[in-house]
Amino acid sequence: MAPTKLSTHNANAFVDQFDTFLFDCDGVLWRGPTVIDGVPETLAMLRSKGKRLIFVTNNSSTSRSDYVHKFTKLGIQASVDEIFSSAYATAVYLHDVAKFDTAKKAYVIGGNGLRHELEAVGIATLGRSDTQNISPATLDEIVPSADIGAVVCGLDYDISYRKLATAHVNLANNPDCLFIATNDDRTLPGGKHMYPGSGSLLSVLTHSTQRTPLVMGKPNTTMLECVIQKCALDPPRTCMVGDRLDTDILFGISGGLSTLCVLTGVASEADILAPDAPQATFYTTSLSDLGKSHM
């Protein structure tokens, strides 16, 4: 069935269908450092109607506590418990599901937000300072370590050959070393252009090691299973709101949720209506359209 476009005539009925809304962040709530017009008021309206709001993001570079600061700065109410990032989902998976041996360490390709979430559940991390230059003459410095029990790959703005090589030798030489990716987004929106995402960095390791990682973030269902368990969600009464068809909308579809795609980020109306695209349940120009219907 083709997606239904929301309007002032059907937006109220749309809101009333759901108890919980899951929101992607960049492209839905804000673009870069700027909040999208009308979004804080729309979220406040949903809260006033007793709706539960959960923010689900593939961004692994920012810790949940730092996210709260960003939300507050942009005039959006949010608590740490309402934020599920791919970094947090990774930490929950390793600690609660994989029962990671905390006598071992995780080698991290990623930012401080990812390290913070892992360390908060008692998992020590390595790799933060592995940015030194390397040459063919010094490759022998890089060897597998029995202390490394997992390689975790996210978005790393300080990526280096040393980091990739260290991750590679541990994955290639130790089949028991877990291989986890926070997400596999091909691109990263930023400013006027799209840039390589963490999935593009990840492809180096999947190609070199011929190993397939467990991917935590959207559209994979691992993070959704974490959200459903932690928040006791009722999927038929939950709607996923996003701007990317191949991550946000597919994530909702895979989890049996209704979906709403907005046009303030990656997807265009033509993309949403393409018959071979993941089919959102609903779409609208901006999240703020929901707020306008209640004015």
PDB file of C-alpha atoms in Angstrom:
ATOM      1  CA  MET A   1       0.000   0.000   0.000  1.00  0.00           C
ATOM      2  CA  ALA A   2       1.303   3.456  -0.908  1.00  0.00           C
ATOM      3  CA  PRO A   3       2.264   5.754   1.994  1.00  0.00           C
ATOM      4  CA  THR A   4      -0.488   8.067   3.265  1.00  0.00           C
ATOM      5  CA  LYS A   5       0.371  11.774   3.307  1.00  0.00           C
ATOM      6  CA  LEU A   6      -0.595  13.477   6.547  1.00  0.00           C
ATOM      7  CA  SER A   7      -2.621  16.682   6.493  1.00  0.00           C
ATOM      8  CA  THR A   8      -4.562  18.818   8.943  1.00  0.00           C
ATOM      9  CA  HIS A   9      -7.512  16.504   8.264  1.00  0.00           C
ATOM     10  CA  ASN A  10      -5.890  13.242   9.360  1.00  0.00           C
ATOM     11  CA  ALA A  11      -2.983  14.258  11.629  1.00  0.00           C
ATOM     12  CA  ASN A  12      -5.039  14.149  14.844  1.00  0.00           C
ATOM     13  CA  ALA A  13      -6.260  10.648  14.079  1.00  0.00           C
ATOM     14  CA  PHE A  14      -2.695   9.628  13.289  1.00  0.00           C
ATOM     15  CA  VAL A  15      -1.418  10.807  16.687  1.00  0.00           C
ATOM     16  CA  ASP A  16      -4.275   9.091  18.516  1.00  0.00           C
ATOM     17  CA  GLN A  17      -3.317   5.696  17.035  1.00  0.00           C
ATOM     18  CA  PHE A  18      -0.095   5.470  19.034  1.00  0.00           C
ATOM     19  CA  ASP A  19       1.100   5.417  22.633  1.00  0.00           C
ATOM     20  CA  THR A  20       4.815   5.602  21.804  1.00  0.00           C
ATOM     21  CA  PHE A  21       6.836   7.396  19.151  1.00  0.00           C
ATOM     22  CA  LEU A  22      10.423   6.460  18.285  1.00  0.00           C
ATOM     23  CA  PHE A  23      12.356   9.307  16.680  1.00  0.00           C
ATOM     24  CA  ASP A  24      15.505   9.419  14.658  1.00  0.00           C
ATOM     25  CA  CYS A  25      17.336  12.655  15.446  1.00  0.00           C
ATOM     26  CA  ASP A  26      19.431  14.190  12.650  1.00  0.00           C
ATOM     27  CA  GLY A  27      17.134  15.079   9.768  1.00  0.00           C
ATOM     28  CA  VAL A  28      14.012  14.715  11.922  1.00  0.00           C
ATOM     29  CA  LEU A  29      14.574  16.880  15.011  1.00  0.00           C
ATOM     30  CA  TRP A  30      17.555  18.890  13.832  1.00  0.00           C
ATOM     31  CA  ARG A  31      19.921  19.376  10.928  1.00  0.00           C
ATOM     32  CA  GLY A  32      23.499  19.638  12.142  1.00  0.00           C
ATOM     33  CA  PRO A  33      23.533  22.256  14.935  1.00  0.00           C
ATOM     34  CA  THR A  34      20.106  23.731  14.106  1.00  0.00           C
ATOM     35  CA  VAL A  35      16.739  22.574  15.416  1.00  0.00           C
ATOM     36  CA  ILE A  36      14.032  22.170  12.771  1.00  0.00           C
ATOM     37  CA  ASP A  37      11.313  24.811  13.100  1.00  0.00           C
ATOM     38  CA  GLY A  38       8.371  23.761  15.227  1.00  0.00           C
ATOM     39  CA  VAL A  39       9.875  20.498  16.468  1.00  0.00           C
ATOM     40  CA  PRO A  40      10.214  21.417  20.194  1.00  0.00           C
ATOM     41  CA  GLU A  41       6.584  22.544  20.235  1.00  0.00           C
ATOM     42  CA  THR A  42       5.429  19.375  18.475  1.00  0.00           C
ATOM     43  CA  LEU A  43       7.264  17.124  20.932  1.00  0.00           C
ATOM     44  CA  ALA A  44       5.831  19.099  23.846  1.00  0.00           C
ATOM     45  CA  MET A  45       2.344  18.625  22.359  1.00  0.00           C
ATOM     46  CA  LEU A  46       2.866  14.866  22.142  1.00  0.00           C
ATOM     47  CA  ARG A  47       4.006  14.750  25.763  1.00  0.00           C
ATOM     48  CA  SER A  48       0.955  16.773  26.801  1.00  0.00           C
ATOM     49  CA  LYS A  49      -1.211  14.067  25.222  1.00  0.00           C
ATOM     50  CA  GLY A  50       0.533  11.394  27.303  1.00  0.00           C
ATOM     51  CA  LYS A  51       2.639   9.978  24.504  1.00  0.00           C
ATOM     52  CA  ARG A  52       5.929   8.304  25.325  1.00  0.00           C
ATOM     53  CA  LEU A  53       8.901   9.612  23.309  1.00  0.00           C
ATOM     54  CA  ILE A  54      12.063   7.603  22.653  1.00  0.00           C
ATOM     55  CA  PHE A  55      14.978   8.889  20.610  1.00  0.00           C
ATOM     56  CA  VAL A  56      16.749   6.216  18.564  1.00  0.00           C
ATOM     57  CA  THR A  57      19.910   7.178  16.729  1.00  0.00           C
ATOM     58  CA  ASN A  58      22.673   5.417  14.826  1.00  0.00           C
ATOM     59  CA  ASN A  59      25.109   8.071  16.012  1.00  0.00           C
ATOM     60  CA  SER A  60      27.734   6.291  18.100  1.00  0.00           C
ATOM     61  CA  SER A  61      30.041   9.259  18.572  1.00  0.00           C
ATOM     62  CA  THR A  62      27.999  10.962  21.292  1.00  0.00           C
ATOM     63  CA  SER A  63      27.182   9.542  24.724  1.00  0.00           C
ATOM     64  CA  ARG A  64      23.610   9.654  25.971  1.00  0.00           C
ATOM     65  CA  SER A  65      24.506  12.203  28.642  1.00  0.00           C
ATOM     66  CA  ASP A  66      26.058  14.456  25.993  1.00  0.00           C
ATOM     67  CA  TYR A  67      22.945  13.981  23.889  1.00  0.00           C
ATOM     68  CA  VAL A  68      20.834  15.315  26.747  1.00  0.00           C
ATOM     69  CA  HIS A  69      22.946  18.485  26.703  1.00  0.00           C
ATOM     70  CA  LYS A  70      22.355  18.857  22.959  1.00  0.00           C
ATOM     71  CA  PHE A  71      18.610  18.332  23.342  1.00  0.00           C
ATOM     72  CA  THR A  72      18.485  20.930  26.120  1.00  0.00           C
ATOM     73  CA  LYS A  73      20.508  23.427  24.074  1.00  0.00           C
ATOM     74  CA  LEU A  74      18.041  23.044  21.197  1.00  0.00           C
ATOM     75  CA  GLY A  75      15.035  23.522  23.479  1.00  0.00           C
ATOM     76  CA  ILE A  76      13.938  19.860  23.470  1.00  0.00           C
ATOM     77  CA  GLN A  77      13.072  18.004  26.683  1.00  0.00           C
ATOM     78  CA  ALA A  78      14.742  14.600  26.939  1.00  0.00           C
ATOM     79  CA  SER A  79      16.201  12.351  29.628  1.00  0.00           C
ATOM     80  CA  VAL A  80      19.049   9.846  29.416  1.00  0.00           C
ATOM     81  CA  ASP A  81      16.576   6.958  29.729  1.00  0.00           C
ATOM     82  CA  GLU A  82      14.701   8.161  26.634  1.00  0.00           C
ATOM     83  CA  ILE A  83      17.791   7.986  24.393  1.00  0.00           C
ATOM     84  CA  PHE A  84      18.884   4.786  22.657  1.00  0.00           C
ATOM     85  CA  SER A  85      21.995   5.280  20.575  1.00  0.00           C
ATOM     86  CA  SER A  86      23.809   2.550  18.677  1.00  0.00           C
ATOM     87  CA  ALA A  87      26.679   3.031  21.165  1.00  0.00           C
ATOM     88  CA  TYR A  88      24.384   2.334  24.116  1.00  0.00           C
ATOM     89  CA  ALA A  89      22.808  -0.634  22.326  1.00  0.00           C
ATOM     90  CA  THR A  90      26.293  -2.034  21.729  1.00  0.00           C
ATOM     91  CA  ALA A  91      27.140  -1.750  25.421  1.00  0.00           C
ATOM     92  CA  VAL A  92      23.854  -3.370  26.452  1.00  0.00           C
ATOM     93  CA  TYR A  93      24.367  -6.208  23.977  1.00  0.00           C
ATOM     94  CA  LEU A  94      27.925  -6.971  25.074  1.00  0.00           C
ATOM     95  CA  HIS A  95      27.095  -6.769  28.776  1.00  0.00           C
ATOM     96  CA  ASP A  96      23.593  -8.285  28.964  1.00  0.00           C
ATOM     97  CA  VAL A  97      23.387 -10.618  25.968  1.00  0.00           C
ATOM     98  CA  ALA A  98      26.929 -11.680  25.040  1.00  0.00           C
ATOM     99  CA  LYS A  99      27.970 -11.725  28.726  1.00  0.00           C
ATOM    100  CA  PHE A 100      31.302 -10.234  27.690  1.00  0.00           C
ATOM    101  CA  ASP A 101      34.215 -11.300  29.869  1.00  0.00           C
ATOM    102  CA  THR A 102      35.200  -8.045  31.559  1.00  0.00           C
ATOM    103  CA  ALA A 103      38.677  -9.442  32.189  1.00  0.00           C
ATOM    104  CA  LYS A 104      39.159  -8.781  28.480  1.00  0.00           C
ATOM    105  CA  LYS A 105      39.009  -5.469  26.605  1.00  0.00           C
ATOM    106  CA  ALA A 106      37.216  -4.101  23.578  1.00  0.00           C
ATOM    107  CA  TYR A 107      39.316  -2.608  20.793  1.00  0.00           C
ATOM    108  CA  VAL A 108      37.320   0.409  19.639  1.00  0.00           C
ATOM    109  CA  ILE A 109      37.346   2.188  16.311  1.00  0.00           C
ATOM    110  CA  GLY A 110      35.088   5.060  17.264  1.00  0.00           C
ATOM    111  CA  GLY A 111      34.673   8.176  19.340  1.00  0.00           C
ATOM    112  CA  ASN A 112      34.528   9.028  23.006  1.00  0.00           C
ATOM    113  CA  GLY A 113      30.758   8.545  23.165  1.00  0.00           C
ATOM    114  CA  LEU A 114      31.128   4.876  22.253  1.00  0.00           C
ATOM    115  CA  ARG A 115      33.963   4.394  24.745  1.00  0.00           C
ATOM    116  CA  HIS A 116      31.922   6.097  27.466  1.00  0.00           C
ATOM    117  CA  GLU A 117      28.942   3.762  27.005  1.00  0.00           C
ATOM    118  CA  LEU A 118      31.145   0.651  27.034  1.00  0.00           C
ATOM    119  CA  GLU A 119      33.105   1.772  30.069  1.00  0.00           C
ATOM    120  CA  ALA A 120      29.861   2.638  31.894  1.00  0.00           C
ATOM    121  CA  VAL A 121      28.960  -1.082  31.892  1.00  0.00           C
ATOM    122  CA  GLY A 122      32.437  -2.134  33.002  1.00  0.00           C
ATOM    123  CA  ILE A 123      34.064  -2.906  29.639  1.00  0.00           C
ATOM    124  CA  ALA A 124      37.584  -1.502  29.309  1.00  0.00           C
ATOM    125  CA  THR A 125      38.539  -0.124  25.899  1.00  0.00           C
ATOM    126  CA  LEU A 126      41.684   0.158  23.807  1.00  0.00           C
ATOM    127  CA  GLY A 127      42.609   2.070  20.662  1.00  0.00           C
ATOM    128  CA  ARG A 128      41.985   5.660  21.703  1.00  0.00           C
ATOM    129  CA  SER A 129      45.596   6.752  21.069  1.00  0.00           C
ATOM    130  CA  ASP A 130      46.399   4.533  18.062  1.00  0.00           C
ATOM    131  CA  THR A 131      46.853   7.422  15.645  1.00  0.00           C
ATOM    132  CA  GLN A 132      50.641   7.286  15.224  1.00  0.00           C
ATOM    133  CA  ASN A 133      52.062   6.945  11.739  1.00  0.00           C
ATOM    134  CA  ILE A 134      53.129   3.524  10.591  1.00  0.00           C
ATOM    135  CA  SER A 135      55.258   2.257   7.730  1.00  0.00           C
ATOM    136  CA  PRO A 136      56.129  -1.122   6.163  1.00  0.00           C
ATOM    137  CA  ALA A 137      59.195  -1.201   8.403  1.00  0.00           C
ATOM    138  CA  THR A 138      57.099  -0.895  11.570  1.00  0.00           C
ATOM    139  CA  LEU A 139      54.145  -3.144  10.685  1.00  0.00           C
ATOM    140  CA  ASP A 140      55.568  -5.849  12.959  1.00  0.00           C
ATOM    141  CA  GLU A 141      54.590  -3.649  15.906  1.00  0.00           C
ATOM    142  CA  ILE A 142      50.979  -4.641  15.267  1.00  0.00           C
ATOM    143  CA  VAL A 143      50.220  -8.103  16.654  1.00  0.00           C
ATOM    144  CA  PRO A 144      47.135  -9.884  18.034  1.00  0.00           C
ATOM    145  CA  SER A 145      46.484  -9.550  21.756  1.00  0.00           C
ATOM    146  CA  ALA A 146      44.957 -12.177  24.014  1.00  0.00           C
ATOM    147  CA  ASP A 147      43.520  -9.300  26.055  1.00  0.00           C
ATOM    148  CA  ILE A 148      41.211  -8.208  23.230  1.00  0.00           C
ATOM    149  CA  GLY A 149      37.867  -9.999  23.321  1.00  0.00           C
ATOM    150  CA  ALA A 150      35.963  -7.790  20.895  1.00  0.00           C
ATOM    151  CA  VAL A 151      36.502  -5.321  18.087  1.00  0.00           C
ATOM    152  CA  VAL A 152      33.829  -2.620  18.056  1.00  0.00           C
ATOM    153  CA  CYS A 153      33.595  -0.387  15.002  1.00  0.00           C
ATOM    154  CA  GLY A 154      31.753   2.932  14.855  1.00  0.00           C
ATOM    155  CA  LEU A 155      32.336   6.323  13.283  1.00  0.00           C
ATOM    156  CA  ASP A 156      35.894   7.476  13.946  1.00  0.00           C
ATOM    157  CA  TYR A 157      36.963  10.949  12.856  1.00  0.00           C
ATOM    158  CA  ASP A 158      40.550  10.024  13.778  1.00  0.00           C
ATOM    159  CA  ILE A 159      40.662   6.803  11.785  1.00  0.00           C
ATOM    160  CA  SER A 160      44.180   5.573  11.049  1.00  0.00           C
ATOM    161  CA  TYR A 161      45.863   2.666   9.324  1.00  0.00           C
ATOM    162  CA  ARG A 162      47.210   1.587  12.725  1.00  0.00           C
ATOM    163  CA  LYS A 163      43.673   1.253  14.099  1.00  0.00           C
ATOM    164  CA  LEU A 164      42.443  -0.694  11.081  1.00  0.00           C
ATOM    165  CA  ALA A 165      45.486  -2.969  11.107  1.00  0.00           C
ATOM    166  CA  THR A 166      45.167  -3.669  14.831  1.00  0.00           C
ATOM    167  CA  ALA A 167      41.496  -4.516  14.445  1.00  0.00           C
ATOM    168  CA  HIS A 168      42.302  -6.712  11.444  1.00  0.00           C
ATOM    169  CA  VAL A 169      45.001  -8.826  13.075  1.00  0.00           C
ATOM    170  CA  ASN A 170      42.834  -9.527  16.113  1.00  0.00           C
ATOM    171  CA  LEU A 171      39.799 -10.486  14.048  1.00  0.00           C
ATOM    172  CA  ALA A 172      41.778 -12.508  11.514  1.00  0.00           C
ATOM    173  CA  ASN A 173      43.790 -14.460  14.071  1.00  0.00           C
ATOM    174  CA  ASN A 174      41.220 -15.017  16.807  1.00  0.00           C
ATOM    175  CA  PRO A 175      37.878 -16.492  15.716  1.00  0.00           C
ATOM    176  CA  ASP A 176      36.565 -16.016  19.265  1.00  0.00           C
ATOM    177  CA  CYS A 177      37.103 -12.249  19.087  1.00  0.00           C
ATOM    178  CA  LEU A 178      33.648 -10.693  18.731  1.00  0.00           C
ATOM    179  CA  PHE A 179      33.114  -8.363  15.772  1.00  0.00           C
ATOM    180  CA  ILE A 180      30.499  -5.686  16.521  1.00  0.00           C
ATOM    181  CA  ALA A 181      29.512  -2.664  14.441  1.00  0.00           C
ATOM    182  CA  THR A 182      27.480   0.142  15.949  1.00  0.00           C
ATOM    183  CA  ASN A 183      25.849   0.745  12.567  1.00  0.00           C
ATOM    184  CA  ASP A 184      26.554   0.339   8.881  1.00  0.00           C
ATOM    185  CA  ASP A 185      25.375   3.696   7.515  1.00  0.00           C
ATOM    186  CA  ARG A 186      27.058   4.189   4.148  1.00  0.00           C
ATOM    187  CA  THR A 187      27.009   7.985   4.374  1.00  0.00           C
ATOM    188  CA  LEU A 188      26.930  10.722   7.016  1.00  0.00           C
ATOM    189  CA  PRO A 189      24.975  13.969   6.506  1.00  0.00           C
ATOM    190  CA  GLY A 190      26.898  17.076   7.425  1.00  0.00           C
ATOM    191  CA  GLY A 191      26.476  20.672   6.354  1.00  0.00           C
ATOM    192  CA  LYS A 192      26.114  20.960   2.585  1.00  0.00           C
ATOM    193  CA  HIS A 193      27.375  17.506   1.677  1.00  0.00           C
ATOM    194  CA  MET A 194      27.197  13.809   2.454  1.00  0.00           C
ATOM    195  CA  TYR A 195      30.358  12.196   3.829  1.00  0.00           C
ATOM    196  CA  PRO A 196      31.526   8.596   4.410  1.00  0.00           C
ATOM    197  CA  GLY A 197      29.614   6.962   7.253  1.00  0.00           C
ATOM    198  CA  SER A 198      30.752   4.317   9.701  1.00  0.00           C
ATOM    199  CA  GLY A 199      29.616   1.594   7.314  1.00  0.00           C
ATOM    200  CA  SER A 200      32.171   2.818   4.804  1.00  0.00           C
ATOM    201  CA  LEU A 201      34.932   2.472   7.423  1.00  0.00           C
ATOM    202  CA  LEU A 202      33.537  -0.913   8.402  1.00  0.00           C
ATOM    203  CA  SER A 203      33.788  -2.156   4.814  1.00  0.00           C
ATOM    204  CA  VAL A 204      37.588  -2.084   5.051  1.00  0.00           C
ATOM    205  CA  LEU A 205      37.519  -4.691   7.833  1.00  0.00           C
ATOM    206  CA  THR A 206      34.772  -6.856   6.371  1.00  0.00           C
ATOM    207  CA  HIS A 207      36.756  -7.025   3.124  1.00  0.00           C
ATOM    208  CA  SER A 208      40.158  -7.650   4.720  1.00  0.00           C
ATOM    209  CA  THR A 209      39.019 -10.210   7.320  1.00  0.00           C
ATOM    210  CA  GLN A 210      36.164 -11.802   5.364  1.00  0.00           C
ATOM    211  CA  ARG A 211      34.197 -11.687   8.607  1.00  0.00           C
ATOM    212  CA  THR A 212      30.655 -10.382   9.013  1.00  0.00           C
ATOM    213  CA  PRO A 213      30.000  -8.193  12.063  1.00  0.00           C
ATOM    214  CA  LEU A 214      26.895  -8.125  14.195  1.00  0.00           C
ATOM    215  CA  VAL A 215      25.434  -4.704  13.385  1.00  0.00           C
ATOM    216  CA  MET A 216      23.556  -3.015  16.222  1.00  0.00           C
ATOM    217  CA  GLY A 217      22.008   0.087  14.664  1.00  0.00           C
ATOM    218  CA  LYS A 218      19.093   0.688  12.311  1.00  0.00           C
ATOM    219  CA  PRO A 219      17.784  -1.012  10.197  1.00  0.00           C
ATOM    220  CA  ASN A 220      18.952  -4.114  12.085  1.00  0.00           C
ATOM    221  CA  THR A 221      16.531  -5.320  14.713  1.00  0.00           C
ATOM    222  CA  THR A 222      19.052  -5.844  17.530  1.00  0.00           C
ATOM    223  CA  MET A 223      18.645  -2.277  18.793  1.00  0.00           C
ATOM    224  CA  LEU A 224      14.850  -2.448  18.462  1.00  0.00           C
ATOM    225  CA  GLU A 225      14.784  -5.638  20.515  1.00  0.00           C
ATOM    226  CA  CYS A 226      16.775  -3.773  23.164  1.00  0.00           C
ATOM    227  CA  VAL A 227      14.289  -0.870  23.126  1.00  0.00           C
ATOM    228  CA  ILE A 228      11.263  -3.193  23.262  1.00  0.00           C
ATOM    229  CA  GLN A 229      12.741  -5.079  26.218  1.00  0.00           C
ATOM    230  CA  LYS A 230      13.877  -2.010  28.156  1.00  0.00           C
ATOM    231  CA  CYS A 231      10.682   0.000  27.571  1.00  0.00           C
ATOM    232  CA  ALA A 232       8.062  -2.786  27.330  1.00  0.00           C
ATOM    233  CA  LEU A 233       6.802  -1.418  24.014  1.00  0.00           C
ATOM    234  CA  ASP A 234       3.596  -2.563  22.349  1.00  0.00           C
ATOM    235  CA  PRO A 235       4.634  -2.648  18.638  1.00  0.00           C
ATOM    236  CA  PRO A 236       1.107  -2.145  17.191  1.00  0.00           C
ATOM    237  CA  ARG A 237       0.811   1.048  19.268  1.00  0.00           C
ATOM    238  CA  THR A 238       4.284   2.339  18.354  1.00  0.00           C
ATOM    239  CA  CYS A 239       5.374   4.498  15.418  1.00  0.00           C
ATOM    240  CA  MET A 240       8.929   4.972  14.122  1.00  0.00           C
ATOM    241  CA  VAL A 241       9.630   8.454  12.738  1.00  0.00           C
ATOM    242  CA  GLY A 242      12.637   8.984  10.459  1.00  0.00           C
ATOM    243  CA  ASP A 243      14.043  10.630   7.363  1.00  0.00           C
ATOM    244  CA  ARG A 244      15.899   7.697   5.775  1.00  0.00           C
ATOM    245  CA  LEU A 245      14.048   4.882   4.060  1.00  0.00           C
ATOM    246  CA  ASP A 246      16.941   2.414   4.138  1.00  0.00           C
ATOM    247  CA  THR A 247      17.572   2.771   7.882  1.00  0.00           C
ATOM    248  CA  ASP A 248      14.764   4.418   9.882  1.00  0.00           C
ATOM    249  CA  ILE A 249      11.767   3.219   7.904  1.00  0.00           C
ATOM    250  CA  LEU A 250      13.146  -0.253   7.231  1.00  0.00           C
ATOM    251  CA  PHE A 251      13.964  -0.488  10.963  1.00  0.00           C
ATOM    252  CA  GLY A 252      10.335   0.161  11.841  1.00  0.00           C
ATOM    253  CA  ILE A 253       9.000  -2.200   9.182  1.00  0.00           C
ATOM    254  CA  SER A 254      11.329  -4.995  10.336  1.00  0.00           C
ATOM    255  CA  GLY A 255      10.058  -4.599  13.885  1.00  0.00           C
ATOM    256  CA  GLY A 256       6.372  -4.585  12.965  1.00  0.00           C
ATOM    257  CA  LEU A 257       5.921  -0.874  13.734  1.00  0.00           C
ATOM    258  CA  SER A 258       4.009   1.764  11.821  1.00  0.00           C
ATOM    259  CA  THR A 259       6.319   4.336  10.258  1.00  0.00           C
ATOM    260  CA  LEU A 260       6.312   8.043   9.437  1.00  0.00           C
ATOM    261  CA  CYS A 261       8.880   9.480   7.014  1.00  0.00           C
ATOM    262  CA  VAL A 262       9.596  13.212   7.067  1.00  0.00           C
ATOM    263  CA  LEU A 263      11.068  15.288   4.226  1.00  0.00           C
ATOM    264  CA  THR A 264      13.463  17.367   6.339  1.00  0.00           C
ATOM    265  CA  GLY A 265      16.420  15.017   5.907  1.00  0.00           C
ATOM    266  CA  VAL A 266      17.572  12.497   3.314  1.00  0.00           C
ATOM    267  CA  ALA A 267      14.404  11.173   1.629  1.00  0.00           C
ATOM    268  CA  SER A 268      12.468  13.171  -0.954  1.00  0.00           C
ATOM    269  CA  GLU A 269       8.790  12.728  -1.757  1.00  0.00           C
ATOM    270  CA  ALA A 270       9.780  10.947  -4.971  1.00  0.00           C
ATOM    271  CA  ASP A 271      11.953   8.548  -2.952  1.00  0.00           C
ATOM    272  CA  ILE A 272       9.093   7.786  -0.562  1.00  0.00           C
ATOM    273  CA  LEU A 273       6.603   7.131  -3.357  1.00  0.00           C
ATOM    274  CA  ALA A 274       8.945   4.952  -5.429  1.00  0.00           C
ATOM    275  CA  PRO A 275       7.286   1.507  -5.648  1.00  0.00           C
ATOM    276  CA  ASP A 276      10.538  -0.354  -4.981  1.00  0.00           C
ATOM    277  CA  ALA A 277      11.392   1.665  -1.837  1.00  0.00           C
ATOM    278  CA  PRO A 278      10.689   0.486   1.718  1.00  0.00           C
ATOM    279  CA  GLN A 279       7.078   1.568   2.123  1.00  0.00           C
ATOM    280  CA  ALA A 280       6.484   3.997   4.963  1.00  0.00           C
ATOM    281  CA  THR A 281       2.989   3.884   6.446  1.00  0.00           C
ATOM    282  CA  PHE A 282       2.748   7.677   6.463  1.00  0.00           C
ATOM    283  CA  TYR A 283       4.794  10.660   5.337  1.00  0.00           C
ATOM    284  CA  THR A 284       4.736  14.400   5.894  1.00  0.00           C
ATOM    285  CA  THR A 285       6.808  17.462   5.053  1.00  0.00           C
ATOM    286  CA  SER A 286       8.062  18.011   8.611  1.00  0.00           C
ATOM    287  CA  LEU A 287       7.460  16.667  12.089  1.00  0.00           C
ATOM    288  CA  SER A 288       6.176  20.125  12.939  1.00  0.00           C
ATOM    289  CA  ASP A 289       3.122  19.408  10.752  1.00  0.00           C
ATOM    290  CA  LEU A 290       1.758  17.346  13.652  1.00  0.00           C
ATOM    291  CA  GLY A 291       2.005  20.377  15.921  1.00  0.00           C
ATOM    292  CA  LYS A 292       0.243  22.621  13.397  1.00  0.00           C
ATOM    293  CA  SER A 293      -2.748  20.292  13.364  1.00  0.00           C
ATOM    294  CA  HIS A 294      -3.212  20.926  17.106  1.00  0.00           C
ATOM    295  CA  MET A 295      -2.951  24.713  16.997  1.00  0.00           C
TER     296      MET A 295
END
